[in-house]
Coordinates of C-alpha atoms in Angstrom, one line a residue:
M42 CA -12.6 -49.4 -12.4
N43 CA -15.4 -51.0 -14.4
Q44 CA -16.6 -52.6 -11.3
L45 CA -17.4 -49.2 -9.8
P46 CA -21.0 -47.9 -9.8
V47 CA -21.8 -45.7 -12.8
E48 CA -22.5 -42.7 -10.5
L49 CA -19.1 -43.0 -8.9
L50 CA -17.3 -43.4 -12.2
L51 CA -19.0 -40.3 -13.5
E52 CA -17.9 -38.3 -10.5
I53 CA -14.3 -39.4 -11.0
F54 CA -14.4 -38.3 -14.7
Q55 CA -16.0 -35.0 -13.8
D56 CA -13.5 -34.2 -11.1
C57 CA -10.5 -35.1 -13.3
L58 CA -11.8 -33.0 -16.2
D59 CA -12.6 -30.1 -13.9
S60 CA -9.2 -30.1 -12.2
T61 CA -7.4 -30.1 -15.6
R62 CA -9.7 -27.9 -17.5
S63 CA -8.0 -26.5 -20.6
D64 CA -8.4 -26.1 -24.3
S65 CA -7.6 -29.8 -24.6
H66 CA -10.9 -30.7 -22.9
A67 CA -12.3 -32.2 -26.1
Q68 CA -9.2 -34.4 -26.6
Q69 CA -9.3 -35.6 -23.0
L70 CA -13.0 -36.5 -23.2
L71 CA -12.6 -38.4 -26.5
R72 CA -9.6 -40.2 -25.2
L73 CA -11.6 -41.5 -22.2
Q74 CA -14.3 -42.7 -24.6
R75 CA -11.8 -44.8 -26.5
V76 CA -10.8 -46.9 -23.4
C77 CA -13.7 -49.3 -23.6
L78 CA -17.4 -49.6 -24.6
Q79 CA -18.6 -49.1 -21.0
W80 CA -16.7 -45.8 -20.7
Y81 CA -17.9 -44.7 -24.1
T82 CA -21.5 -45.3 -23.1
V83 CA -21.1 -43.6 -19.6
I84 CA -19.5 -40.5 -21.1
E85 CA -21.9 -40.3 -24.0
N86 CA -24.9 -40.1 -21.6
R87 CA -23.4 -37.6 -19.1
S88 CA -24.6 -34.2 -20.4
R89 CA -22.5 -32.2 -17.9
L90 CA -19.2 -33.5 -19.4
W91 CA -20.1 -32.1 -22.8
A92 CA -21.0 -28.6 -21.5
V93 CA -17.5 -27.1 -22.0
I94 CA -16.8 -25.2 -25.3
Y95 CA -13.4 -23.7 -26.2
L96 CA -13.7 -21.3 -29.1
A97 CA -10.9 -21.5 -31.8
T98 CA -9.6 -24.9 -30.6
Q99 CA -12.6 -27.2 -31.0
P100 CA -13.8 -28.0 -34.5
P101 CA -17.4 -27.1 -35.4
R102 CA -18.5 -30.7 -35.7
Y103 CA -17.4 -31.3 -32.1
V104 CA -19.2 -28.2 -30.9
E105 CA -22.4 -29.3 -32.6
K106 CA -22.1 -32.7 -31.0
A107 CA -21.3 -31.2 -27.6
L108 CA -24.3 -28.9 -27.7
Q109 CA -26.5 -31.9 -28.6
R110 CA -25.0 -34.2 -25.9
S111 CA -25.1 -31.4 -23.2
R112 CA -28.9 -31.1 -23.6
N113 CA -30.0 -28.1 -21.5
D114 CA -27.1 -28.0 -19.1
P115 CA -25.4 -24.6 -18.4
L116 CA -22.4 -24.0 -20.7
W117 CA -18.8 -23.1 -20.0
V118 CA -17.5 -21.0 -23.0
E119 CA -13.8 -19.9 -23.1
T120 CA -11.4 -18.4 -25.6
A121 CA -7.9 -19.1 -24.3
A122 CA -6.0 -20.3 -27.3
E123 CA -2.4 -19.0 -27.8
Y124 CA -0.9 -18.3 -31.1
A125 CA 2.5 -17.7 -32.6
E126 CA 2.9 -14.1 -33.7
D127 CA 6.2 -14.6 -35.5
E128 CA 5.1 -17.5 -37.7
D129 CA 3.6 -17.4 -41.2
E130 CA -0.2 -16.8 -41.0
D131 CA -0.7 -19.1 -44.0
S132 CA 0.4 -22.1 -42.0
E133 CA -2.1 -24.7 -41.0
P134 CA -3.5 -24.2 -37.5
T135 CA -3.0 -26.7 -34.8
E136 CA -4.9 -27.2 -31.6
S137 CA -1.9 -26.1 -29.5
S138 CA -0.8 -23.0 -31.4
L139 CA -3.3 -21.0 -33.5
Y140 CA -2.7 -17.9 -35.5
P141 CA -4.9 -14.8 -35.3
I142 CA -6.6 -15.2 -38.7
H143 CA -7.5 -18.8 -37.8
I144 CA -8.7 -17.8 -34.4
R145 CA -11.2 -15.3 -35.8
E146 CA -12.4 -17.7 -38.5
Q147 CA -12.9 -20.5 -35.9
A148 CA -14.6 -18.1 -33.4
E149 CA -17.0 -16.7 -36.0
A150 CA -18.0 -20.2 -37.1
L151 CA -18.5 -21.5 -33.6
M152 CA -20.4 -18.4 -32.4
G153 CA -22.7 -18.9 -35.3
I154 CA -23.4 -22.4 -34.0
L155 CA -23.8 -21.1 -30.4
K156 CA -26.1 -18.2 -31.3
T157 CA -29.2 -20.1 -30.5
E158 CA -27.7 -21.3 -27.2
M159 CA -26.6 -18.0 -25.7
H160 CA -29.1 -18.2 -22.9
R161 CA -27.4 -21.3 -21.6
I162 CA -24.0 -19.8 -21.1
R163 CA -23.1 -19.8 -17.3
V164 CA -19.3 -19.1 -17.6
L165 CA -17.8 -16.9 -20.3
V166 CA -14.1 -16.3 -20.3
V167 CA -12.6 -14.2 -23.1
E168 CA -8.8 -14.1 -22.7
N169 CA -8.1 -13.6 -26.4
W170 CA -8.6 -10.0 -27.6
Q171 CA -8.7 -11.1 -31.3
V172 CA -12.1 -12.7 -30.8
Q173 CA -13.5 -10.3 -28.2
D174 CA -15.6 -8.3 -30.7
V175 CA -16.9 -11.6 -32.2
V176 CA -18.2 -12.8 -28.9
R177 CA -19.5 -9.4 -27.9
D178 CA -21.5 -8.9 -31.1
N179 CA -23.2 -12.3 -30.9
L180 CA -23.9 -12.0 -27.2
H181 CA -25.2 -8.5 -27.6
A182 CA -27.5 -9.5 -30.4
T183 CA -29.5 -11.6 -28.1
L184 CA -29.3 -9.3 -25.0
D185 CA -30.4 -12.3 -23.0
A186 CA -28.0 -13.8 -20.5
P187 CA -30.2 -15.2 -17.8
A188 CA -27.8 -18.0 -16.8
L189 CA -24.5 -16.0 -16.9
E190 CA -22.8 -16.2 -13.5
V191 CA -19.1 -15.7 -14.4
L192 CA -17.8 -13.2 -16.9
R193 CA -14.0 -12.7 -17.2
L194 CA -12.4 -10.3 -19.6
P195 CA -8.8 -10.1 -18.4
A196 CA -7.5 -8.6 -21.7
G197 CA -9.5 -5.4 -21.1
I198 CA -12.5 -4.2 -23.1
P199 CA -13.3 -1.1 -25.2
S200 CA -15.7 1.4 -23.6
D201 CA -18.7 0.8 -25.9
S202 CA -22.2 0.3 -24.7
A203 CA -22.5 -3.3 -25.8
W204 CA -20.7 -4.8 -22.9
F205 CA -22.6 -2.7 -20.4
S206 CA -25.9 -3.8 -22.0
I207 CA -24.7 -7.4 -21.6
L208 CA -23.9 -6.8 -17.9
M209 CA -27.4 -5.4 -17.3
S210 CA -29.0 -8.4 -19.0
A211 CA -27.3 -10.9 -16.6
P212 CA -29.3 -10.8 -13.3
K213 CA -27.4 -13.8 -11.9
L214 CA -23.8 -12.4 -12.5
Q215 CA -21.7 -13.3 -9.5
D216 CA -18.1 -13.2 -10.7
L217 CA -16.8 -10.4 -12.9
E218 CA -13.2 -9.7 -14.1
V219 CA -12.3 -6.7 -16.2
G220 CA -8.8 -6.0 -17.3
G221 CA -9.2 -2.3 -18.0
F222 CA -10.9 0.2 -20.2
D223 CA -9.6 2.5 -22.9
D224 CA -11.6 5.5 -21.5
L225 CA -11.9 6.8 -17.9
K226 CA -15.6 7.4 -18.5
A227 CA -16.1 3.6 -18.8
W228 CA -15.1 3.1 -15.2
S229 CA -17.9 5.4 -14.1
S230 CA -20.3 3.7 -16.4
L231 CA -19.4 0.3 -14.8
G232 CA -20.7 1.6 -11.5
T233 CA -24.1 2.3 -13.0
A234 CA -24.5 -1.3 -14.3
S235 CA -26.8 -3.6 -12.5
L236 CA -24.3 -5.5 -10.3
Q237 CA -26.5 -6.2 -7.3
S238 CA -25.9 -9.9 -7.4
L239 CA -22.0 -9.7 -7.7
R240 CA -20.0 -11.7 -5.2
K241 CA -16.5 -11.5 -6.7
L242 CA -14.9 -8.6 -8.6
I243 CA -11.4 -8.3 -10.1
L244 CA -10.4 -5.0 -11.6
S245 CA -7.1 -4.0 -13.2
S246 CA -5.7 -1.4 -15.6
D247 CA -3.0 -3.6 -17.0
Y248 CA -4.1 -3.6 -20.6
Y249 CA -5.2 0.0 -20.9
G250 CA -2.8 1.5 -18.4
E251 CA -3.4 5.1 -19.4
A252 CA -7.0 4.9 -18.1
V253 CA -6.4 4.5 -14.4
P254 CA -9.5 5.3 -12.4
T255 CA -9.5 7.7 -9.5
L256 CA -10.2 6.7 -5.9
P257 CA -13.7 8.3 -5.9
V258 CA -14.6 6.3 -9.1
I259 CA -13.5 3.1 -7.4
L260 CA -15.5 3.9 -4.3
H261 CA -18.6 4.7 -6.4
L262 CA -18.3 1.4 -8.1
L263 CA -17.9 -0.5 -4.8
R264 CA -21.1 1.2 -3.5
S265 CA -23.0 -0.4 -6.4
V266 CA -22.1 -4.0 -5.3
P267 CA -23.4 -4.3 -1.7
R268 CA -23.1 -8.1 -1.7
L269 CA -19.4 -8.2 -2.7
E270 CA -17.4 -10.9 -0.9
I271 CA -14.1 -10.9 -2.7
L272 CA -12.4 -7.8 -4.2
T273 CA -9.1 -7.7 -6.1
L274 CA -7.5 -4.5 -7.4
W275 CA -4.5 -5.1 -9.6
S276 CA -2.1 -2.7 -11.2
M277 CA -4.2 0.4 -10.7
N278 CA -1.1 2.5 -10.7
P279 CA 1.5 0.6 -12.8
D280 CA 4.0 3.4 -13.3
R281 CA 3.4 4.9 -9.9
E282 CA 3.0 8.3 -11.5
Q283 CA -0.7 8.7 -10.7
P284 CA -1.1 8.6 -6.9
W285 CA -4.6 8.7 -5.6
A286 CA -5.6 11.8 -3.6
A287 CA -7.1 11.4 -0.1
T288 CA -10.8 11.6 0.0
D289 CA -13.4 12.1 2.8
E290 CA -15.7 9.4 1.2
I291 CA -16.1 6.3 3.3
T292 CA -17.5 3.1 1.7
S293 CA -18.7 0.1 3.8
L294 CA -18.5 -3.4 2.4
P295 CA -20.3 -5.4 5.1
K296 CA -20.1 -8.8 3.2
L297 CA -16.5 -8.6 2.2
R298 CA -14.4 -11.7 3.2
K299 CA -11.2 -11.0 1.2
L300 CA -9.5 -7.8 -0.1
V301 CA -6.5 -8.1 -2.4
V302 CA -4.5 -5.0 -3.5
E303 CA -1.6 -5.8 -5.7
Q304 CA 0.9 -3.6 -7.6
C305 CA -1.2 -0.5 -7.1
G306 CA 1.5 1.5 -5.3
A307 CA 1.8 1.6 -1.5
H308 CA 0.3 5.1 -1.4
N309 CA -2.8 4.0 -3.4
A310 CA -3.2 1.0 -1.2
L311 CA -3.1 3.1 1.9
M312 CA -5.6 5.6 0.5
L313 CA -8.0 2.8 -0.4
L314 CA -7.7 1.1 3.0
R315 CA -8.4 4.3 4.8
S316 CA -11.6 4.8 2.7
L317 CA -13.1 1.4 3.4
V318 CA -15.0 0.0 6.4
L319 CA -14.4 -3.7 6.4
P320 CA -16.2 -6.3 8.5
P321 CA -14.4 -8.2 11.3
G322 CA -12.4 -11.2 10.0
C323 CA -11.9 -9.8 6.5
I324 CA -8.7 -11.0 5.0
V325 CA -6.5 -8.2 3.6
R326 CA -3.7 -9.1 1.3
H327 CA -1.4 -6.3 0.1
A328 CA 1.3 -7.2 -2.4
E329 CA 3.8 -4.7 -3.7
R330 CA 7.1 -5.1 -5.5
Y331 CA 9.8 -2.4 -5.4
E332 CA 12.4 -2.2 -8.2
T333 CA 15.2 -0.8 -6.1
D334 CA 18.9 -0.5 -6.4
V335 CA 20.4 -3.0 -4.0
R336 CA 23.5 -0.8 -3.7
L337 CA 21.7 2.0 -2.0
P338 CA 22.9 3.0 1.5
P339 CA 21.0 1.6 4.4
L340 CA 18.8 4.6 5.1
D341 CA 18.2 5.7 1.6
Y342 CA 14.7 4.2 1.3
P343 CA 13.0 4.2 -2.1
R344 CA 10.0 6.3 -3.0
Q345 CA 6.8 5.5 -1.1
A346 CA 8.7 3.8 1.7
S347 CA 6.9 5.7 4.3
A348 CA 3.6 4.8 2.7
T349 CA 4.6 1.1 2.8
L350 CA 5.2 1.4 6.5
D351 CA 1.7 3.0 6.9
V352 CA 0.2 0.1 4.9
A353 CA 1.9 -2.4 7.3
A354 CA 0.4 -0.6 10.3
T355 CA -3.1 -0.4 8.7
V356 CA -3.0 -4.1 7.6
G357 CA -1.7 -5.0 11.1
A358 CA -4.6 -3.3 12.8
L359 CA -7.0 -5.2 10.5
L360 CA -5.4 -8.5 11.5
Q361 CA -5.7 -7.9 15.2
G362 CA -8.9 -9.9 15.4
A363 CA -7.4 -12.9 13.6
G364 CA -5.8 -15.9 15.2
E365 CA -2.3 -17.4 15.0
F366 CA -0.1 -16.8 11.9
Y367 CA 2.5 -18.4 9.7
F368 CA 5.3 -15.9 8.8
G369 CA 7.5 -16.4 5.8
F370 CA 10.7 -14.4 5.1
E371 CA 12.7 -14.9 1.9
R372 CA 15.8 -12.9 0.9
R373 CA 16.5 -12.6 -2.8
S374 CA 19.3 -10.7 -4.5
D375 CA 17.3 -7.5 -5.0
R376 CA 14.5 -7.7 -2.5
V377 CA 13.0 -9.3 0.6
I378 CA 9.6 -11.1 0.4
V379 CA 7.5 -11.0 3.6
R380 CA 4.4 -13.1 3.9
I381 CA 1.8 -13.8 6.6
A382 CA -0.7 -16.6 6.3
D383 CA -3.4 -18.0 8.5
Q384 CA -2.0 -20.9 10.6
D385 CA -4.9 -23.1 9.5
A386 CA -3.7 -23.0 5.9
P387 CA 0.1 -22.4 6.0
I388 CA 1.7 -21.5 2.7
D389 CA 4.9 -22.4 0.9
M390 CA 7.1 -19.5 -0.2
T391 CA 6.3 -20.3 -3.8
D392 CA 2.5 -20.0 -3.2
T393 CA 0.8 -16.6 -3.0
D394 CA -2.9 -17.6 -3.1
N395 CA -3.3 -18.2 0.7
S396 CA -1.2 -15.3 2.0
L397 CA -3.0 -12.7 4.0
V398 CA -0.2 -10.2 3.5
R399 CA 2.5 -10.3 0.9
V400 CA 4.9 -7.5 0.3
E401 CA 8.2 -7.3 -1.5
L402 CA 10.6 -4.9 0.3
P403 CA 14.0 -3.4 -0.5
P404 CA 16.7 -5.5 1.1
H405 CA 17.6 -3.1 3.9
P406 CA 17.6 -4.7 7.3
D407 CA 16.5 -1.5 9.0
F408 CA 13.6 -1.1 6.6
V409 CA 12.5 -4.7 6.9
R410 CA 12.7 -4.3 10.7
D411 CA 10.6 -1.1 10.7
F412 CA 8.0 -2.8 8.4
C413 CA 7.7 -5.9 10.5
A414 CA 7.4 -3.9 13.7
R415 CA 4.0 -2.7 12.4
L416 CA 2.6 -6.2 12.0
P417 CA 1.0 -8.3 14.8
L418 CA 4.0 -10.7 15.0
S419 CA 3.3 -11.6 18.6
R420 CA 0.9 -14.2 17.4
V421 CA 3.2 -15.8 14.8
V422 CA 3.6 -19.5 15.7
V423 CA 5.4 -20.8 12.6
L424 CA 8.5 -18.9 11.3
C425 CA 10.1 -19.8 7.9
L426 CA 13.4 -18.2 7.0
E427 CA 14.5 -18.9 3.4
A428 CA 17.7 -18.1 1.4
I429 CA 19.3 -16.3 4.3
C430 CA 23.1 -15.6 4.6
R431 CA 24.0 -16.8 1.1
C432 CA 27.6 -17.8 0.6
E433 CA 30.3 -16.1 -1.4
R434 CA 29.1 -17.5 -4.7
W435 CA 26.2 -15.0 -4.5
E436 CA 28.2 -12.2 -2.7
H437 CA 27.8 -9.9 -5.7
A438 CA 24.1 -9.8 -4.9
R439 CA 24.6 -8.5 -1.4
P440 CA 24.7 -4.7 -1.0
P441 CA 28.2 -3.7 -0.1
T442 CA 26.9 -1.7 2.8
F443 CA 25.6 -4.8 4.5
S444 CA 27.8 -7.5 6.0
K445 CA 26.7 -11.0 6.9
A446 CA 26.8 -9.9 10.5
D447 CA 24.3 -7.1 9.6
E448 CA 22.0 -9.7 8.1
V449 CA 22.2 -12.1 11.1
R450 CA 21.6 -9.1 13.4
G451 CA 18.5 -8.2 11.4
L452 CA 17.3 -11.8 11.6
H453 CA 17.8 -11.9 15.4
E454 CA 15.8 -8.6 15.7
L455 CA 13.0 -10.2 13.6
C456 CA 12.9 -13.3 15.7
A457 CA 12.7 -11.2 18.9
M458 CA 9.4 -9.8 17.6
M459 CA 7.9 -13.3 17.6
P460 CA 8.0 -14.6 21.2
S461 CA 5.3 -17.2 20.5
V462 CA 7.0 -19.1 17.7
R463 CA 6.6 -22.9 18.3
E464 CA 8.1 -24.1 14.9
L465 CA 11.1 -22.8 13.1
R466 CA 11.9 -23.7 9.5
L467 CA 15.3 -22.9 8.0
E468 CA 15.8 -23.3 4.3
S469 CA 18.9 -22.2 2.5
T470 CA 22.0 -23.3 0.5
F471 CA 24.4 -24.7 3.1
C472 CA 27.8 -23.1 3.8
D473 CA 29.8 -21.8 6.8
C474 CA 27.8 -18.6 7.2
V475 CA 24.5 -20.4 7.0
A476 CA 25.6 -23.0 9.5
A477 CA 26.6 -20.3 12.0
A478 CA 23.4 -18.4 11.4
Y479 CA 21.3 -21.5 12.0
V480 CA 23.0 -22.3 15.3
S481 CA 22.8 -18.7 16.6
L482 CA 19.1 -18.5 15.6
V483 CA 18.3 -21.7 17.4
A484 CA 20.2 -20.6 20.5
A485 CA 18.2 -17.3 20.6
A486 CA 14.8 -18.8 19.7
P487 CA 11.9 -18.2 22.0
P488 CA 11.2 -20.6 24.9
D489 CA 8.1 -22.0 23.3
L490 CA 10.0 -23.4 20.3
T491 CA 9.6 -27.2 20.2
T492 CA 10.0 -28.0 16.5
L493 CA 12.9 -27.4 14.2
R494 CA 12.9 -28.2 10.5
I495 CA 15.9 -27.7 8.3
V496 CA 16.1 -27.9 4.5
V497 CA 19.6 -28.1 3.1
D498 CA 21.0 -27.7 -0.4
E499 CA 24.6 -28.5 -1.3
G500 CA 24.7 -25.4 -3.6
Y501 CA 25.7 -26.9 -6.9
D502 CA 29.1 -28.4 -6.0
L503 CA 30.2 -25.5 -3.8
H504 CA 33.2 -26.2 -1.7
L505 CA 32.1 -26.7 1.9
E506 CA 34.6 -25.1 4.2
R507 CA 33.3 -26.9 7.3
R508 CA 32.0 -30.5 7.2
P509 CA 28.4 -31.1 8.3
R510 CA 29.7 -33.0 11.3
V511 CA 31.0 -29.8 12.8
F512 CA 27.6 -28.1 12.2
V513 CA 25.8 -31.0 13.7
E514 CA 28.0 -30.9 16.8
D515 CA 27.4 -27.2 17.2
L516 CA 23.7 -27.7 16.8
L517 CA 23.5 -30.6 19.2
H518 CA 25.5 -28.6 21.8
T519 CA 23.0 -25.7 21.4
L520 CA 20.1 -28.1 21.8
R521 CA 21.6 -29.5 25.0
Q522 CA 22.1 -25.9 26.4
R523 CA 18.4 -25.2 25.7
E524 CA 17.4 -28.4 27.4
L525 CA 19.5 -27.5 30.5
A526 CA 17.8 -24.1 30.6
G527 CA 14.4 -25.8 30.5
Y528 CA 13.6 -25.1 26.9
P529 CA 13.9 -28.4 25.0
I530 CA 13.2 -28.9 21.3
Y531 CA 11.4 -32.2 20.9
N532 CA 11.2 -32.6 17.2
L533 CA 14.0 -32.3 14.6
S534 CA 13.7 -33.0 10.9
A535 CA 15.7 -32.5 7.8
R536 CA 15.4 -33.0 4.1
S537 CA 17.5 -32.2 1.0
K538 CA 16.7 -30.5 -2.3
D539 CA 19.6 -32.2 -3.9
R540 CA 19.4 -35.6 -5.7
R541 CA 23.0 -36.5 -4.8
D542 CA 24.2 -38.1 -1.6
G543 CA 26.3 -35.8 0.5
L544 CA 25.5 -33.1 2.9
D545 CA 22.0 -34.3 3.9
R546 CA 23.3 -37.8 4.3
E547 CA 26.0 -36.7 6.6
I548 CA 23.7 -34.6 8.7
M549 CA 21.2 -37.4 9.0
D550 CA 24.0 -39.9 10.0
E551 CA 25.2 -37.6 12.7
W552 CA 21.7 -37.1 14.0
S553 CA 21.1 -40.8 14.0
K554 CA 24.4 -41.5 15.9
R555 CA 23.9 -38.8 18.4
G556 CA 20.2 -38.8 18.8
D557 CA 20.3 -40.8 22.1
E558 CA 22.6 -38.2 23.6
G559 CA 20.0 -35.5 23.3
G560 CA 18.2 -36.6 26.4
R561 CA 14.6 -35.4 26.1
C562 CA 15.1 -34.3 22.5
D563 CA 13.2 -36.6 20.2
F564 CA 15.0 -36.8 16.9
N565 CA 12.3 -37.5 14.4
M566 CA 14.0 -39.4 11.6
D567 CA 11.2 -40.7 9.4
I568 CA 13.3 -41.8 6.4
S569 CA 12.8 -44.8 4.2
D570 CA 15.5 -47.5 4.7
A571 CA 15.9 -47.7 0.9
W572 CA 17.2 -44.1 0.8
R573 CA 19.1 -44.5 4.1
W574 CA 21.2 -47.3 2.6
G575 CA 21.5 -45.9 -0.9
E576 CA 19.3 -48.5 -2.5
A577 CA 17.1 -46.0 -4.2
E578 CA 17.5 -42.6 -5.8
W579 CA 16.9 -39.6 -3.5
Y580 CA 14.1 -37.5 -5.0
D581 CA 13.7 -33.8 -4.9
N582 CA 11.3 -32.4 -2.3
M583 CA 10.8 -35.8 -0.6
D584 CA 9.3 -35.0 2.9
C585 CA 11.6 -36.5 5.5
S586 CA 9.9 -34.7 8.4

């Protein structure tokens, strides 16, 4: 690496440190300096690398050196240290676990050093409420934040005038996160602050849950941020006991690109959506979790079920102008997770950042069907079904009013709503019922389906009633029937989540033996010879597609 140009080496260092930014930034930087003399010199002269300050985890001598080395570059200041509440406060602090008394002492010492450099702070993140007043008092004393662009206070803030004065002294503020106030009046006061330059706003009432703002207050606040591009409202109704009343007020957000409404209650989400005028192409993501009794009868929907269906219809109407979609369906023991993502950036079921719509529903097939019927599923081109038809080991998690036949029926009804699906992904623990469901779903898949991807898991030593050979025979027979009908599937792929040889190996062997019999079917078996012949360990999540 020493043969690389200095400029390229600096960019590599910068990208690595930015991607792993944490309270160990100082240790990472000093570790790089110890590699060799050239690296030491390069890092020492790169002012931007030194412009990251973590209060309470970096010693004063390092902060003084960092301020000197960073010259006049904008600063990133963050308080994100964790501490052990159940330990003796007289213990010595460490860089990975600090105690409240030490956090405050460190923060006070470091803010004293930073006092003359407040005008350089570009990013200020205060996640630790123990030092919030220390940061606020020192920042408020200067009332000068010309470079401040990002202010994040996820722990919530008290409704005093100091923070609002700071907001009004930051003409370049573009990114604001507030975790709640302890007084309803503070929400109204936030709308009077000078936020004309704001591009991203995250609001929640998680910390001070008793001070949930009303819908008119939220709309008044939004009217004060005409350039807003990203809006996230989180936990605005945590106990669902404070539903928003309908209002005649309509607020337009012409620049908004993404709206995220999470854990606010379906009723509140619906009232908000009906009060906003959003521009074409705006991404709307609604996420809601229902704590329901899985043993409820099929038609005994939980509270706010009708509002959830209305949200689906409203979000579906907003998505009408978008393109093709990825649709994810995951069944868990107590709920069903439904996700829609833009086909240009498909998501995994473990990822929530890219989803346009994410809703957690009660596990009633009729309710799930009614919800999905209100979404624009005719333009879904990739369908992922995960954890479907689980075997007897998890039978206790299945509501007794639903049989496996009911679940398969519901899945067929769901697939029938998606006539344009070109790729089907099936991911589940393998057993008899899963094998039967897989075959029936492939047989009933829409004519446009050309790609089938299967992920199997042996299920932690579960007894397999039917060998994979039988499943593969049934699947190949179904594929031949589709081909004879003029609907061939050209691409097949499989992978295993299990490290051990077994089910996935047998399936792959059967496909390899019978691939030529599939006629026009192209069995896409891109697997390393080392794994095929057992010469290397089979790793989790290896892509065999």
